[in-house]
């Protein structure tokens, strides 16, 4: 976890969360997720955030808050 903080992974996760919140429940969320995932294809946490967006829809915000607290 310490290395993630040093490398900027936490900042990338938080940026994606802030960005994806605007698209929850909207038709173009897939395009937005694919756009961001293409920048960081090997970051599992980004894939998890994208999956939460599709599985939970607007309720994904609760999951995002848990991620932000863990960071």
Short mmCIF file of C-alpha atoms in Angstrom, two decimals:
data_model
loop_
_atom_site.label_atom_id
_atom_site.label_comp_id
_atom_site.label_asym_id
_atom_site.label_seq_id
_atom_site.Cartn_x
_atom_site.Cartn_y
_atom_site.Cartn_z
CA UNK A 1 0.00 0.00 0.00
CA UNK A 2 2.85 2.38 0.81
CA UNK A 3 4.31 1.86 -2.66
CA UNK A 4 0.94 2.71 -4.23
CA UNK A 5 0.97 6.03 -2.43
CA UNK A 6 4.49 6.76 -3.65
CA UNK A 7 3.86 5.69 -7.24
CA UNK A 8 0.70 7.71 -7.71
CA UNK A 9 -1.69 4.76 -8.01
CA UNK A 10 -3.90 6.26 -5.33
CA UNK A 11 -4.10 9.54 -7.22
CA UNK A 12 -5.03 7.71 -10.42
CA UNK A 13 -7.80 5.79 -8.62
CA UNK A 14 -9.19 8.96 -7.08
CA UNK A 15 -9.09 10.76 -10.42
CA UNK A 16 -11.01 7.93 -12.08
CA UNK A 17 -13.58 7.87 -9.27
CA UNK A 18 -14.15 11.63 -9.58
CA UNK A 19 -14.42 11.31 -13.35
CA UNK A 20 -16.72 8.27 -13.45
CA UNK A 21 -19.18 9.65 -10.86
CA UNK A 22 -20.38 12.11 -13.50
CA UNK A 23 -21.34 9.25 -15.81
CA UNK A 24 -23.13 6.89 -13.41
CA UNK A 25 -26.51 5.92 -14.86
CA UNK A 26 -25.75 7.49 -18.25
CA UNK A 27 -25.52 5.75 -21.60
CA UNK A 28 -21.99 6.91 -22.36
CA UNK A 29 -20.45 5.39 -19.21
CA UNK A 30 -19.02 2.49 -21.22
CA UNK A 31 -17.10 4.81 -23.52
CA UNK A 32 -15.81 6.79 -20.55
CA UNK A 33 -14.64 3.65 -18.76
CA UNK A 34 -12.95 2.28 -21.87
CA UNK A 35 -11.21 5.58 -22.44
CA UNK A 36 -9.71 5.62 -18.96
CA UNK A 37 -8.97 1.88 -18.87
CA UNK A 38 -6.98 2.20 -22.09
CA UNK A 39 -4.63 4.59 -20.27
CA UNK A 40 -3.96 2.18 -17.38
CA UNK A 41 -4.85 -1.33 -18.63
CA UNK A 42 -2.80 -3.17 -16.00
CA UNK A 43 -4.28 -1.42 -12.94
CA UNK A 44 -6.67 -3.89 -11.35
CA UNK A 45 -8.14 -1.27 -9.06
CA UNK A 46 -9.29 0.78 -12.05
CA UNK A 47 -11.03 -2.27 -13.48
CA UNK A 48 -12.75 -2.79 -10.11
CA UNK A 49 -14.01 0.79 -10.12
CA UNK A 50 -15.34 0.35 -13.65
CA UNK A 51 -17.05 -2.91 -12.67
CA UNK A 52 -18.66 -1.28 -9.63
CA UNK A 53 -20.02 1.39 -11.99
CA UNK A 54 -21.84 -1.20 -14.06
CA UNK A 55 -22.90 -3.55 -11.26
CA UNK A 56 -24.18 -0.95 -8.81
CA UNK A 57 -25.05 1.98 -11.06
CA UNK A 58 -25.62 5.13 -9.03
CA UNK A 59 -25.20 3.11 -5.82
CA UNK A 60 -21.55 2.61 -6.79
CA UNK A 61 -20.84 5.87 -4.99
CA UNK A 62 -21.00 3.95 -1.71
CA UNK A 63 -18.33 1.56 -2.99
CA UNK A 64 -16.21 4.47 -4.19
CA UNK A 65 -16.37 6.03 -0.74
CA UNK A 66 -15.04 2.80 0.77
CA UNK A 67 -12.15 2.81 -1.69
CA UNK A 68 -11.33 6.43 -0.91
CA UNK A 69 -11.37 5.74 2.84
CA UNK A 70 -9.05 2.75 2.39
CA UNK A 71 -6.56 4.93 0.56
#
